[in-house]
PDB file of C-alpha atoms in Angstrom:
ATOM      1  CA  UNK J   1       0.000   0.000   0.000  1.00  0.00           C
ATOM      2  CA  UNK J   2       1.241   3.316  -1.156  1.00  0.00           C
ATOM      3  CA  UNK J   3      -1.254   6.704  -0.538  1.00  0.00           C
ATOM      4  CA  UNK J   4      -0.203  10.136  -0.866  1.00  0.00           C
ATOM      5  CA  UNK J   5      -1.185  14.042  -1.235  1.00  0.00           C
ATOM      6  CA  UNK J   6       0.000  17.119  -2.796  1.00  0.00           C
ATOM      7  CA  UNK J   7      -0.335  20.756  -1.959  1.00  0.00           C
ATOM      8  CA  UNK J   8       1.110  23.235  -3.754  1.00  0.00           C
ATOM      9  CA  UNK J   9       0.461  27.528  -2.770  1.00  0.00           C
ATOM     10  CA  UNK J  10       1.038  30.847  -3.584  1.00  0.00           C
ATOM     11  CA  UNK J  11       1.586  31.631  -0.292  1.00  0.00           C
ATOM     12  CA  UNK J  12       1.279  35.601  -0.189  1.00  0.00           C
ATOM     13  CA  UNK J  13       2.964  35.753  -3.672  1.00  0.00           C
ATOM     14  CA  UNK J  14       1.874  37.053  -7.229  1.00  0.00           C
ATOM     15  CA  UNK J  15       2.685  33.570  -8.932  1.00  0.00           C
ATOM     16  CA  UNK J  16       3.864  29.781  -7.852  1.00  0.00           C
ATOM     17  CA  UNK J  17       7.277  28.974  -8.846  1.00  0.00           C
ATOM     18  CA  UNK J  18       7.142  25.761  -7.111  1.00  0.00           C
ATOM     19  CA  UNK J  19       6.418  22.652  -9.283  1.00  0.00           C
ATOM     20  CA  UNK J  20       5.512  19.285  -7.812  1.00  0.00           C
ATOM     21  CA  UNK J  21       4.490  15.901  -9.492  1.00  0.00           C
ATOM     22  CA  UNK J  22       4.232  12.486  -9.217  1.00  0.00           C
ATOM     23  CA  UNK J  23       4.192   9.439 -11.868  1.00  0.00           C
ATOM     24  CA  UNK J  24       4.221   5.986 -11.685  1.00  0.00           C
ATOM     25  CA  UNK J  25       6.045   2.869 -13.915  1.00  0.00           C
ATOM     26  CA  UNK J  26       4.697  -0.643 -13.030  1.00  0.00           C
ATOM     27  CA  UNK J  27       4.710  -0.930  -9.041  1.00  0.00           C
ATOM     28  CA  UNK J  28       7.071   1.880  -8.967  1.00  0.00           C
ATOM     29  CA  UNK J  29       6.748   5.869  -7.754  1.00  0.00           C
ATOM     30  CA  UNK J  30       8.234   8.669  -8.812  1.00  0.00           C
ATOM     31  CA  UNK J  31       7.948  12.278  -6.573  1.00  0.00           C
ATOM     32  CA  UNK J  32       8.913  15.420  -7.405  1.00  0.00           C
ATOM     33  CA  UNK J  33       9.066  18.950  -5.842  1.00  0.00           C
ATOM     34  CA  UNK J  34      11.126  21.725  -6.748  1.00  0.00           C
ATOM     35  CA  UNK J  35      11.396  25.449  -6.553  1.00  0.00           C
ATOM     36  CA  UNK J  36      12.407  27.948  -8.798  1.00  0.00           C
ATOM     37  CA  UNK J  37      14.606  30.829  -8.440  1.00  0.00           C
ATOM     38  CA  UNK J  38      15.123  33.833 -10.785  1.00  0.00           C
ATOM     39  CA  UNK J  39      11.886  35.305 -10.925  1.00  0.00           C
ATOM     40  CA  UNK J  40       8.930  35.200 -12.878  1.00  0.00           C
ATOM     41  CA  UNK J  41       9.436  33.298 -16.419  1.00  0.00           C
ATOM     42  CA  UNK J  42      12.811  32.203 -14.868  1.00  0.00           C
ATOM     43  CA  UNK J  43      12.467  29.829 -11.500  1.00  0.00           C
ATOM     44  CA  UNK J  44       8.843  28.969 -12.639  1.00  0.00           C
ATOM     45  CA  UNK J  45       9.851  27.962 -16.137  1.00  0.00           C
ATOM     46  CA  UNK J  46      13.165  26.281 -14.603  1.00  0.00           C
ATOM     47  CA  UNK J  47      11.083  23.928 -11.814  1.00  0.00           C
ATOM     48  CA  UNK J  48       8.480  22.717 -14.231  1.00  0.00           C
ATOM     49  CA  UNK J  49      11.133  22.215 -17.010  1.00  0.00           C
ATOM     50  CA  UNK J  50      13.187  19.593 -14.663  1.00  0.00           C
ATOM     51  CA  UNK J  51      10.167  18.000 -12.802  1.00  0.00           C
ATOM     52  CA  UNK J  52       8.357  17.254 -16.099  1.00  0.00           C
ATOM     53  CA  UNK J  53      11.761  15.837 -17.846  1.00  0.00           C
ATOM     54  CA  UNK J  54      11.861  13.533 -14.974  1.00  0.00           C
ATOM     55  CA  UNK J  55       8.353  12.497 -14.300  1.00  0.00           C
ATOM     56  CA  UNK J  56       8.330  11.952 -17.935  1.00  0.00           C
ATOM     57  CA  UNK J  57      10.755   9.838 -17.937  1.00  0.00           C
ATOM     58  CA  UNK J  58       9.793   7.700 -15.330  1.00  0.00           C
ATOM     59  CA  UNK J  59       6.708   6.862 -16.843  1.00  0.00           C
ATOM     60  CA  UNK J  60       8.566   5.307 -19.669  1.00  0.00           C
ATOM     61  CA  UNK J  61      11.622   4.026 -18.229  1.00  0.00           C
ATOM     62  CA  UNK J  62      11.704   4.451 -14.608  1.00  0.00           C
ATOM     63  CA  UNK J  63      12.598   2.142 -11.935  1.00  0.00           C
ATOM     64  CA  UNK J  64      14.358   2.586  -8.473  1.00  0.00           C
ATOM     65  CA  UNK J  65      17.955   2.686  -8.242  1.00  0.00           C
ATOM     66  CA  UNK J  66      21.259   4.957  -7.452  1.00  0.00           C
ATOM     67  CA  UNK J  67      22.277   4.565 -11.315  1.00  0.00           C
ATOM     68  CA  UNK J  68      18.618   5.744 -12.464  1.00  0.00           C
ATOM     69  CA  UNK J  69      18.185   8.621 -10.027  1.00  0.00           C
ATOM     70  CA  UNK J  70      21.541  10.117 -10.706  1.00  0.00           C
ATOM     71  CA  UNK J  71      20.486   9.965 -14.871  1.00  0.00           C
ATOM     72  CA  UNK J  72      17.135  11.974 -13.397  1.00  0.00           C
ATOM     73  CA  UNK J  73      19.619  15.186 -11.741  1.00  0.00           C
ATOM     74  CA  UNK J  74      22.176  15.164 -14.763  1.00  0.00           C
ATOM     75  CA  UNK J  75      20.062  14.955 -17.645  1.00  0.00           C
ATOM     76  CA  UNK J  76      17.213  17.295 -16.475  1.00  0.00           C
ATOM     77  CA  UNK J  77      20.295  19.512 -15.450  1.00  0.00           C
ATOM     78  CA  UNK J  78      22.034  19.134 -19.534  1.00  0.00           C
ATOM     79  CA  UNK J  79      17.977  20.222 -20.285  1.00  0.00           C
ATOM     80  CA  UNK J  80      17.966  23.080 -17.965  1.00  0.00           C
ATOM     81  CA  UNK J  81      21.195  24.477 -18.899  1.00  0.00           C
ATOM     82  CA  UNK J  82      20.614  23.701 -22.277  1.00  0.00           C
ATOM     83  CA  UNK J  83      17.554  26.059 -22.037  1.00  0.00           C
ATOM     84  CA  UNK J  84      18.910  28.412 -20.415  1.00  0.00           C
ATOM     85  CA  UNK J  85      21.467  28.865 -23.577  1.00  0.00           C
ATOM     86  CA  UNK J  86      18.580  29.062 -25.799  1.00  0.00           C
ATOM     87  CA  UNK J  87      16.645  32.150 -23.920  1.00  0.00           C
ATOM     88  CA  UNK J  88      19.910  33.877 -23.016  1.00  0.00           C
ATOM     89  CA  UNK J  89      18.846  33.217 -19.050  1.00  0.00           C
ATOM     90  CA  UNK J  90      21.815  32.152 -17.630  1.00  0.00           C
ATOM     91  CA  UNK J  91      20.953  34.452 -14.715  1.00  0.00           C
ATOM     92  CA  UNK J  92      17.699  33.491 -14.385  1.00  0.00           C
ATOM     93  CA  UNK J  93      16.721  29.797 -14.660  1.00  0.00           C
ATOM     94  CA  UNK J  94      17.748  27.706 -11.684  1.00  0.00           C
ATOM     95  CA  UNK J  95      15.686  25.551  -9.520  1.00  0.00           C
ATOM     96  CA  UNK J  96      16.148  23.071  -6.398  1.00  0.00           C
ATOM     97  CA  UNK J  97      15.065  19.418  -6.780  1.00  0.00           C
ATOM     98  CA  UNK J  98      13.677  16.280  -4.513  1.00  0.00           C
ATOM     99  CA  UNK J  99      13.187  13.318  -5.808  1.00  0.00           C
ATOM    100  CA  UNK J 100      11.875  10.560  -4.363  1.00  0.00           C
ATOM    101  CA  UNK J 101      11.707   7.184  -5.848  1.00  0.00           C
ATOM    102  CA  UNK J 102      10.047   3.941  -4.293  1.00  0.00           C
ATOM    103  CA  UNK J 103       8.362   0.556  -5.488  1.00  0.00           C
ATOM    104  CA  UNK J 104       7.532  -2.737  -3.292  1.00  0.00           C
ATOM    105  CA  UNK J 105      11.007  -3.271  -2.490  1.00  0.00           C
ATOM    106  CA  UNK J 106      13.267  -0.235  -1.674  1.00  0.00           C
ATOM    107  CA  UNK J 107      13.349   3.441  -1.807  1.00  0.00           C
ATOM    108  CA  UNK J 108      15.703   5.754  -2.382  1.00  0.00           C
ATOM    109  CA  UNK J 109      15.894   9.914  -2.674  1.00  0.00           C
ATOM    110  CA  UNK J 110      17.949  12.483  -3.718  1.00  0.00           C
ATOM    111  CA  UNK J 111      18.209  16.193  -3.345  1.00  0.00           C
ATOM    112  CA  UNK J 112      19.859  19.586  -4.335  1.00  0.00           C
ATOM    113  CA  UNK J 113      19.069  22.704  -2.767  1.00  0.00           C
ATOM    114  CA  UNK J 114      17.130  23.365   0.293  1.00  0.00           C
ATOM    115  CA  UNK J 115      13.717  22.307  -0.478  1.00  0.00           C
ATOM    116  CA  UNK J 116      13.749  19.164   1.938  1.00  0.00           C
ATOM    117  CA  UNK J 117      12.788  15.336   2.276  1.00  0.00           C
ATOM    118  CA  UNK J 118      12.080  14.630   6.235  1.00  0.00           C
ATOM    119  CA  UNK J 119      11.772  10.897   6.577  1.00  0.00           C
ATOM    120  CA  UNK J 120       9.350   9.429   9.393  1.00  0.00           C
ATOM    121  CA  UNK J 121       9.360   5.658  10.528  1.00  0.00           C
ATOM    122  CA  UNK J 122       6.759   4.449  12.840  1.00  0.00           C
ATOM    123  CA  UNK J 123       5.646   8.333  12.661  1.00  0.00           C
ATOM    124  CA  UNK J 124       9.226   9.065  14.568  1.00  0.00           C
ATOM    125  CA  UNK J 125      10.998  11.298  12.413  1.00  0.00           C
ATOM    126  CA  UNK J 126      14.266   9.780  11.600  1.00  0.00           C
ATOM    127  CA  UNK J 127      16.270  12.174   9.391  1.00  0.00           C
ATOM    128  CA  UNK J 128      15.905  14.937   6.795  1.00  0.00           C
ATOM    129  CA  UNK J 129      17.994  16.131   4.405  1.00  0.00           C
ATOM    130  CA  UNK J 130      20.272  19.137   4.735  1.00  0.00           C
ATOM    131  CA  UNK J 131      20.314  22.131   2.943  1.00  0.00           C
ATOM    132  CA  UNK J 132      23.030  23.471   0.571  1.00  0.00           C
ATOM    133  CA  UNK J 133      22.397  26.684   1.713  1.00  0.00           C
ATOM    134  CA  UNK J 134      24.728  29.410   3.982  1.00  0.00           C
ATOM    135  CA  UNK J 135      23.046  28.901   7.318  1.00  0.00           C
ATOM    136  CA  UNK J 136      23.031  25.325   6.636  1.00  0.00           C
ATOM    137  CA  UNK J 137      27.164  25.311   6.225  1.00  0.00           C
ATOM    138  CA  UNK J 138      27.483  26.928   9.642  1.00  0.00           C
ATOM    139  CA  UNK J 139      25.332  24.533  11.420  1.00  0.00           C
ATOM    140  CA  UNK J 140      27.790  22.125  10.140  1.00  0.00           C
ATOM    141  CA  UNK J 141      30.660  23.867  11.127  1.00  0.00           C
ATOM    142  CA  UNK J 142      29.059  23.945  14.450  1.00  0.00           C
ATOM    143  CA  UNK J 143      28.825  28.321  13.960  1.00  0.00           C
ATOM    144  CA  UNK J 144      25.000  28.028  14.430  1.00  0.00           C
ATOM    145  CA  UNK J 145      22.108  26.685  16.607  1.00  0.00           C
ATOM    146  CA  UNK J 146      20.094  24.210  13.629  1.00  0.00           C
ATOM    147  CA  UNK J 147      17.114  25.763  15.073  1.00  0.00           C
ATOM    148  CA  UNK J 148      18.426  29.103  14.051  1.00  0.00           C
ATOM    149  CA  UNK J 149      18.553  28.384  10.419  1.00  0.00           C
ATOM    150  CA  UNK J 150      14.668  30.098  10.023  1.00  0.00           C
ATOM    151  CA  UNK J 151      14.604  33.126  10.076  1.00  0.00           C
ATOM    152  CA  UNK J 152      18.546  33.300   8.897  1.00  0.00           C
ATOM    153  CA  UNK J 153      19.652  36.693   7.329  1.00  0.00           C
ATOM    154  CA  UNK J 154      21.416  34.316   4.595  1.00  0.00           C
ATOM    155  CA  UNK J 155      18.761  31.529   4.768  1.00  0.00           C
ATOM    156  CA  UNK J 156      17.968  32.207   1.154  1.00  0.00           C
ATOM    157  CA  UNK J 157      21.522  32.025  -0.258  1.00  0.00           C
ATOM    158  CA  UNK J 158      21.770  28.428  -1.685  1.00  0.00           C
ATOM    159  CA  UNK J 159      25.543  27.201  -2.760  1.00  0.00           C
ATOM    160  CA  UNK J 160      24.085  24.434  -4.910  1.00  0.00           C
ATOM    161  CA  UNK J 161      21.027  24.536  -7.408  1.00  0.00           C
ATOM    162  CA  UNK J 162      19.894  23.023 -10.667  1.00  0.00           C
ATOM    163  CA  UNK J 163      20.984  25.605 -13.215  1.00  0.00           C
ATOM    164  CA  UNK J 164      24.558  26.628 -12.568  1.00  0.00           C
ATOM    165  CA  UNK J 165      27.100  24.392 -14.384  1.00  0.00           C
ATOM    166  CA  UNK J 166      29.165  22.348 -12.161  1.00  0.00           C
ATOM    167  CA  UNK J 167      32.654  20.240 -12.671  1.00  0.00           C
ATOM    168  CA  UNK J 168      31.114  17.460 -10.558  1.00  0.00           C
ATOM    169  CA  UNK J 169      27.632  16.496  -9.374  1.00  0.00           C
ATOM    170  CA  UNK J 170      26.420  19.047  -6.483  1.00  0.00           C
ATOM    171  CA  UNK J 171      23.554  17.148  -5.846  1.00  0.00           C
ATOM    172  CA  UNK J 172      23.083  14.834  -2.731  1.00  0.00           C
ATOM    173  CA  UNK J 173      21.857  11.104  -3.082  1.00  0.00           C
ATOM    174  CA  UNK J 174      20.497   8.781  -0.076  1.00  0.00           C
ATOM    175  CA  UNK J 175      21.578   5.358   0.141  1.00  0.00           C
ATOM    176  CA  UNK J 176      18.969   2.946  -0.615  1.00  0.00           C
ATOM    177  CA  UNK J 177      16.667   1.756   1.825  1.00  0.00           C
ATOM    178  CA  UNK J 178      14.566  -1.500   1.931  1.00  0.00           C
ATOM    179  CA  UNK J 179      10.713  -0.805   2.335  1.00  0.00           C
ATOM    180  CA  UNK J 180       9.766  -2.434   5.525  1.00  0.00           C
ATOM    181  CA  UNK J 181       6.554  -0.814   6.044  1.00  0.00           C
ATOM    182  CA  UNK J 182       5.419   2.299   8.421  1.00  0.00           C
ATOM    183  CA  UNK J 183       7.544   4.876   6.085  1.00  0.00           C
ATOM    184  CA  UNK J 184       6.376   8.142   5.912  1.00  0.00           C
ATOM    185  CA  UNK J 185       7.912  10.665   3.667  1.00  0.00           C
ATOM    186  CA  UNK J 186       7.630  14.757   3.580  1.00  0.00           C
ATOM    187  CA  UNK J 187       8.844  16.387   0.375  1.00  0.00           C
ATOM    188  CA  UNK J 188       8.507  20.780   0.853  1.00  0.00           C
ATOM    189  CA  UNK J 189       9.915  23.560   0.047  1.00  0.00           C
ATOM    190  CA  UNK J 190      11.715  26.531   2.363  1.00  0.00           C
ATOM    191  CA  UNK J 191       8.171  27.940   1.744  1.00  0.00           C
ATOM    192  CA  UNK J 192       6.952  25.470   4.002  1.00  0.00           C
ATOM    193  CA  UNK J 193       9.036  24.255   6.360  1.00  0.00           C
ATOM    194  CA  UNK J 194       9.924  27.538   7.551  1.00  0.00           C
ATOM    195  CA  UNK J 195       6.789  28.001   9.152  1.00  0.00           C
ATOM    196  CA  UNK J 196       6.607  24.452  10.808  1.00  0.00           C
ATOM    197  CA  UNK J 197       8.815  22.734  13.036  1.00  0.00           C
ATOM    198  CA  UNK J 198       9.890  19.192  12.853  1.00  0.00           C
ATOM    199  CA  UNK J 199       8.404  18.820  16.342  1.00  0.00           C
ATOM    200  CA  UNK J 200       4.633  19.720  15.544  1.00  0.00           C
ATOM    201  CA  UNK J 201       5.000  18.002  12.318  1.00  0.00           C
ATOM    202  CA  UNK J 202       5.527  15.121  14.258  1.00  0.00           C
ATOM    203  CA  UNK J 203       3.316  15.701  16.592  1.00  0.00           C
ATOM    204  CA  UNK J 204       0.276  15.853  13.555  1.00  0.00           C
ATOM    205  CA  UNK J 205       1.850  13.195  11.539  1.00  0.00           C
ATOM    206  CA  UNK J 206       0.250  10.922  14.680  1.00  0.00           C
ATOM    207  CA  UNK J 207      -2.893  11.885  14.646  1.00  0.00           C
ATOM    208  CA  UNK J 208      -3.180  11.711  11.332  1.00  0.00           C
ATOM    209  CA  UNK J 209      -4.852   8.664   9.259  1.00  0.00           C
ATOM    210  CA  UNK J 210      -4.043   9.456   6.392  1.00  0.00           C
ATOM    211  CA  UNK J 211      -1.832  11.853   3.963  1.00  0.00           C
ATOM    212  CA  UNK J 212      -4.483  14.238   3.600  1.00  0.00           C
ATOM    213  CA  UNK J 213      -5.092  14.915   6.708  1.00  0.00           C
ATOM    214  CA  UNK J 214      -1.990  15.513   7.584  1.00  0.00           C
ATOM    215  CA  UNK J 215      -1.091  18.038   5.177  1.00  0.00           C
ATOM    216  CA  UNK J 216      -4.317  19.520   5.807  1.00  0.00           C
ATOM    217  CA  UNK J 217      -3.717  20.188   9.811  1.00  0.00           C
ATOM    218  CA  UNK J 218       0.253  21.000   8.617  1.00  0.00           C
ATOM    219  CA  UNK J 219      -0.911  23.676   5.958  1.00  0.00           C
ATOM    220  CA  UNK J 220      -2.998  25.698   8.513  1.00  0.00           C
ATOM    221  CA  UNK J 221      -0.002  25.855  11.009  1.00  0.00           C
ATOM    222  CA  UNK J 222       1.984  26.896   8.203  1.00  0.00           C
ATOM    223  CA  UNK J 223      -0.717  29.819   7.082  1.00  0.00           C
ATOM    224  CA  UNK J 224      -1.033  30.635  10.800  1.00  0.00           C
ATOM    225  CA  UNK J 225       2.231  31.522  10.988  1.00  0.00           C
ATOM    226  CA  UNK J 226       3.548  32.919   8.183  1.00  0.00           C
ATOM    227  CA  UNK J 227       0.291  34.810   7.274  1.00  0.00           C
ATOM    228  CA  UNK J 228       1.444  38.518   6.992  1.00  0.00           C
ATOM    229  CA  UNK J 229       4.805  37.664   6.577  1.00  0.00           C
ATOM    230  CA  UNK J 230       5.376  37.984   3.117  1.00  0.00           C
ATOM    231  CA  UNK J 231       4.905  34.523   2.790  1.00  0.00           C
ATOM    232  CA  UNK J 232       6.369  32.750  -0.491  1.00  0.00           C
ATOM    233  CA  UNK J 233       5.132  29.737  -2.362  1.00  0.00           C
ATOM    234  CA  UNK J 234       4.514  26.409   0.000  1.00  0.00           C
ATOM    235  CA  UNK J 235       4.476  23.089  -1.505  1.00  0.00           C
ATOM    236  CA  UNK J 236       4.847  19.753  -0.449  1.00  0.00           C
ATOM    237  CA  UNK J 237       3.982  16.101  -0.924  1.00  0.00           C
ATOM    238  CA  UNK J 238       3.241  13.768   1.607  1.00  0.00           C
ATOM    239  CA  UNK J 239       3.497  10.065   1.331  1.00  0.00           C
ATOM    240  CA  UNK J 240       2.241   7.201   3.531  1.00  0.00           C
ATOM    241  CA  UNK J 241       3.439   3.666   2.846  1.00  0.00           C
TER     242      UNK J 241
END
């Protein structure tokens, strides 16, 4: 059993540059969230152009492993920059990525950026991925409280994206883990988890039943708090399996 659920907002913001998406090949899922930078006609164009490559792909030829999801970052990345050539955007067209692959067997994620995957077992959360951003890097050089990463002066200034041309991979991939049963998985965006804590999304992810309600008590903490606040876009994908 696989269920999940997708919200994706404006927040407080003229357009959504946020793009998220899911396909499927045989027993096997594909997820995808990312959000674009550069503006509008740049990090919108740049978030849908990657995520649709990849679902795309997926539906004809997708299946879950390190090899596959690696060929999902670099050739959606060879599109992307490739693109950004074309409209004489280099400036303009980046993106982050998740991706989040899983079938019967195992799953297995990746990420660039600092939208996020939090992974829950047993509704526990167990890890999440960290961001390739400025207050991220001094957090790991033990320069900053983790909690003090919202709110950030630098919080926005990401070190690795989809759209800048790099002499080796920048993105991040997860080993892969076998699917026991009781994983839950959150794919969002800054937008989003910058109004939540890991703590109350824990603390909703057990009352909840089901994916939908989750992101439904999750979204309204999110609009409680940021409400006002110039809030940007807020996506994210929840998945139960």
């Amino acid at each position: 059993m696989l269920s999940y659920e997708i919200l994706s907002e404006c927040g407080e913001r003229e357009y959504n540059e946020d793009y998220t998406g899911v396909e499927k090949h045989g027993d096997a899922y594909c997820f995808v969230l990312a959000d674009g930078l550069g503006g509008h006609g740049g990090g919108d164009e740049a978030s849908r152009l990657v995520a649709e490559y990849i679902l795309n792909d997926f539906a004809q030829n997708g299946k879950v492993s390190e090899p596959y999801l690696k060929t999902c970052f670099e050739a959606s990345q060879r599109l992307l920059l490739e693109e950004q050539m074309k409209q004489r955007r280099t400036k303009e067209m980046k993106t982050t990525l998740t991706v989040l692959l899983a079938d019967q067997n195992y799953i297995q994620w990746g990420h660039i950026g600092d939208s996020r995957i939090y992974y829950f077992q047993d509704k526990k959360l167990k890890l999440r991925t960290l961001d390739h951003s400025v207050p991220q890097m001094l957090v790991n050089a033990g320069k900053l409280k983790e909690k003090k990463i919202r709110g950030h002066a630098d919080r926005n200034r990401l070190l690795r994206v989809m759209g800048v041309e790099w002499e080796e991979p920048q993105y991040e991939i997860a080993a892969p883990m076998q699917r026991l049963g009781g994983e839950v998985f959150l794919l969002c965006t800054d937008g989003f988890w910058e109004w939540i804590e890991e703590k109350a999304m824990q603390r909703l992810l057990k009352k909840a039943a089901f994916p939908g309600d989750w992101l439904a008590e999750m979204r309204a903490a999110v609009k409680k708090h940021g409400s006002g606040r110039q809030m940007d876009n807020y996506s994210a994908i929840a998945v139960f399996m």
